Amino acid sequence: MSLNAPRSALSSACKALQRCSSGPAHSITRQLGHQIRQLSASPSRNTEAVEASEQQDRPRWSYTPERMKGPGFSINIPKDPRRTVWHCNEDPAKLDAMYNRLLGTNGSNMLPAEIKWLAITHKSFDHGRRGFNTRLAYFGRQILALETMRSILVSPATAAEHSIEDPFGREPFQHPALANIDKLNIRQPQDIAQKEKLAKLAIDIGLPEVIRWKPRLPENLDASGLTVVLNTTLFAIIGAISLQHGAEVAHRVVRDRILRRLGA
């Protein structure tokens, strides 16, 4: 009898717990939890639906994604509040006119709309949240350097190159495959594609009016690095054309539309 008493007490306790777990209190809790989840999920779904419908009406380059926006304030407080105001071009027709001046007639049709805006967007614009042209510029810079070096090697030899003589009267080894290598001792690619020359070309085609960037000193664009930004944008356009149409088209654009204007 002493052993049966604890067993009966344990079984009665288990039955009581089962009745409590399956009672109305538990069902009410489950219903409330289900309603709370529905209420918490419904606003986010509606918000996402509204954002998706609004974004479909606008091109991707014209807005900042909602999920990339910050809390609404910045910890970077400028000394002069006037420097925070800087307006960039948002007119596609003005951008297409610049591409036509650079690439020739119908040059604006060589790139898709999104890539055209990406190529002229510096990383300082909108804190880089709409994409920027750094990677395109790196690729385009290598293409310009390669084509500039090639133009030096295939150019006719100048009188200064023939007048170089060894002070000890030695005769160097001559071979047709090495005939053009010595030209690089006199002229380097950076002598043709200088930063100042490329910046002047960019100004001539109206690139400063369409690039998207945020200068550090709006009252002094040169001190804010305008020359570097213009060079980066030209490199990015070359890189975008190469990725879109291939290396042959990009090299032809560099030769005909850039190096010829630089006097190469």
Tab-separated table of N, CA, C and O in Angstrom, residues 29-47:
chain	number	residue	atom	x	y	z
A	29	THR	N	-4.584	31.580	-25.453
A	29	THR	CA	-3.217	32.069	-25.691
A	29	THR	C	-2.782	31.827	-27.125
A	29	THR	O	-2.159	32.676	-27.768
A	30	ARG	N	-3.104	30.634	-27.645
A	30	ARG	CA	-2.729	30.343	-29.028
A	30	ARG	C	-3.441	31.268	-30.007
A	30	ARG	O	-2.876	31.736	-30.987
A	31	GLN	N	-4.732	31.546	-29.757
A	31	GLN	CA	-5.470	32.438	-30.629
A	31	GLN	C	-4.899	33.855	-30.589
A	31	GLN	O	-4.748	34.511	-31.635
A	32	LEU	N	-4.589	34.322	-29.384
A	32	LEU	CA	-3.993	35.655	-29.284
A	32	LEU	C	-2.645	35.739	-29.993
A	32	LEU	O	-2.340	36.721	-30.671
A	33	GLY	N	-1.821	34.701	-29.822
A	33	GLY	CA	-0.527	34.694	-30.499
A	33	GLY	C	-0.671	34.707	-32.008
A	33	GLY	O	0.067	35.388	-32.721
A	34	HIS	N	-1.650	33.952	-32.527
A	34	HIS	CA	-1.885	33.923	-33.975
A	34	HIS	C	-2.323	35.291	-34.484
A	34	HIS	O	-1.881	35.769	-35.530
A	35	GLN	N	-3.207	35.966	-33.731
A	35	GLN	CA	-3.652	37.287	-34.140
A	35	GLN	C	-2.524	38.301	-34.079
A	35	GLN	O	-2.406	39.176	-34.948
A	36	ILE	N	-1.676	38.186	-33.066
A	36	ILE	CA	-0.546	39.122	-32.962
A	36	ILE	C	0.396	38.949	-34.143
A	36	ILE	O	0.890	39.920	-34.718
A	37	ARG	N	0.657	37.700	-34.534
A	37	ARG	CA	1.533	37.477	-35.681
A	37	ARG	C	0.928	38.049	-36.955
A	37	ARG	O	1.624	38.598	-37.800
A	38	GLN	N	-0.382	37.909	-37.121
A	38	GLN	CA	-1.029	38.463	-38.302
A	38	GLN	C	-0.937	39.986	-38.320
A	38	GLN	O	-0.673	40.590	-39.354
A	39	LEU	N	-1.152	40.607	-37.160
A	39	LEU	CA	-1.077	42.058	-37.105
A	39	LEU	C	0.333	42.562	-37.371
A	39	LEU	O	0.541	43.587	-38.013
A	40	SER	N	1.337	41.844	-36.864
A	40	SER	CA	2.720	42.281	-37.071
A	40	SER	C	3.189	42.049	-38.486
A	40	SER	O	4.064	42.743	-38.985
A	41	ALA	N	2.612	41.067	-39.191
A	41	ALA	CA	3.060	40.762	-40.550
A	41	ALA	C	2.331	41.578	-41.599
A	41	ALA	O	2.883	41.884	-42.641
A	42	SER	N	1.104	41.957	-41.343
A	42	SER	CA	0.328	42.639	-42.372
A	42	SER	C	0.875	44.008	-42.759
A	42	SER	O	0.943	44.325	-43.944
A	43	PRO	N	1.326	44.878	-41.836
A	43	PRO	CA	1.843	46.177	-42.270
A	43	PRO	C	3.072	46.055	-43.138
A	43	PRO	O	3.235	46.786	-44.108
A	44	SER	N	4.022	45.131	-42.811
A	44	SER	CA	5.236	44.997	-43.597
A	44	SER	C	4.926	44.523	-45.009
A	44	SER	O	5.523	44.989	-45.979
A	45	ARG	N	3.963	43.608	-45.142
A	45	ARG	CA	3.612	43.150	-46.473
A	45	ARG	C	2.999	44.270	-47.292
A	45	ARG	O	3.290	44.440	-48.477
A	46	ASN	N	2.127	45.057	-46.660
A	46	ASN	CA	1.526	46.167	-47.379
A	46	ASN	C	2.578	47.198	-47.776
A	46	ASN	O	2.549	47.753	-48.877
A	47	THR	N	3.517	47.459	-46.865
A	47	THR	CA	4.576	48.422	-47.172
A	47	THR	C	5.438	47.940	-48.322
A	47	THR	O	5.794	48.710	-49.222
